[in-house]
Amino acid sequence: MKVTIVNCGSSSIKYAVFDMSTRELLGSGLLEKIGSDDSRLRHRRLNPNGSFDEILMHEKVSNHAEGFEFIFKVAAKMRILEDPHELFGIGHRVVHGGEVNHGPVLIDLSVMSKIGDLIPLAPLHNPANLKGVEIALNLLPEVPQVAVFDTSFHATMPPHAFHYALPYSLYKEHHVRRYGFHGNSHSYVAKRAAAMLGKPLESLNAVTLHLGNGASVAAIQGGKSVDTSMGMTPLEGLVMGTRSGDLDPAVHFFLMREAGMSADEVETMLNSQSGLKGICGSNDMREIGSLAAKGDQKAQLAMDIFCYRLKKYIGAYFAVLGRVDAIVFTGGIGENSALIRSATCQGLSGLGIVMDENSNSGASGKEAEIQEGQNVVKILVIPTNEELEIADHTVETIKWFKTGSPPFK
Ligand code: AMP
């Protein structure tokens, strides 16, 4: 039972092929720089011994349609998917589901039109996601395709968490509210945290920290998201690789008035030239860590701001949840940087968060418990697997459609 997961960007296609009878990843890859002379495909192939090797292929790919054909050709050559027509389904990661999509949906024309309607809320992501859906449906019209939204997991937020204190008409007329993102990651690690703690997901209270180039925190109560740091767009919240996160809204008007910047310039600056990169020139936490270790003050400041903002959100979400079973680190930084995990948890013993530094330094890229002793609040490192989460949703949604039995929640 093979399923392909697709994540279409403006000039890229990320994909993964799973055998869902075993939930095994057969291969995955990233086609980049579509439309340039320099397009290339980086494919990861599963070896018989369970390891992966990476193959880099250069091929001129002029558009996304050619990209899909090239990927399917490579997948056939690598013998992970002899014939895409044999697929049980395709799962599309779609960034914004708005208020209408509270879960994964089987794609039809009305779903496509809703994804299109949401473009104003996610102008950088939804157009490419929609393009991927259109091309895949065109190529494989008989294969069921499912849209899995980044926002859906946060649909359980209560109104006091998702409303902004703005004129109510803006919510009614323009849908201005908090939606939250990284939902597939927060959902995946919450399930794994419950499994690691040996408790049902429905009784898990946790603070999940997805720390990658984009970063967000979620407050999970009874296995459901009740608040998250990203807002109407992925710009709000934590300090990120190139995004500012939280900011006094008056800074925008000040920059427009005093620095003569246009609204578009401010938006680009906040999304692409701020965050870690804006402070110290790099958005690669490995590089920032080694620069800071050599005494680079801006790199140290970038790390300090990053961890301080994170600490404030952890405190806030402890107040939201009352009881917390675990805090969970995931994403490229959360899974791999013992330094950031340690700096973030410093001084939080009042909340019951005490790290075991030995376990912390040994935990990289694998599931681990890193709190000191039998502390009540567990500190977990859990590598995320958004693709597998999307693949699970894809299979359940298609089965639901075929059998009429509702998908898991
Ligand atoms: P992601 O967006 O989840 O792929 O995460 C990208 C971020 O993870 C970048 O800032 C990387 O520098 C960071 N990262 C990856 N590996 C490590 C590591 N070993 N130590 C520190 N940061 C890392």
XYZ file of C-alpha atoms and ligand atoms in Angstrom, residues 210-214 283-286 331-333 336-337, ligand 1:
37
model
C 9.252 22.860 16.995
C 12.592 24.595 16.495
C 13.766 24.599 12.902
C 14.423 27.436 10.497
C 10.750 28.217 11.171
C 20.419 31.611 10.176
C 22.348 28.359 10.619
C 22.312 27.518 14.325
C 25.409 25.290 13.955
C 12.890 20.324 14.564
C 16.482 20.687 13.331
C 17.561 22.784 16.328
C 20.204 18.356 17.540
C 21.338 21.275 19.651
P 14.926 22.511 10.015
O 14.248 23.719 9.444
O 14.041 21.718 10.943
O 15.608 21.651 8.987
O 16.100 23.061 10.952
C 17.132 23.873 10.444
C 17.920 24.441 11.615
O 18.432 23.371 12.406
C 19.118 25.277 11.169
O 19.232 26.425 11.986
C 20.272 24.328 11.449
O 21.466 25.043 11.686
C 19.794 23.660 12.707
N 20.552 22.454 13.028
C 20.621 21.298 12.330
N 21.512 20.465 12.931
C 22.005 21.114 14.012
C 22.972 20.793 15.025
N 23.609 19.638 15.034
N 23.221 21.728 15.979
C 22.589 22.924 15.966
N 21.685 23.275 15.053
C 21.390 22.393 14.078
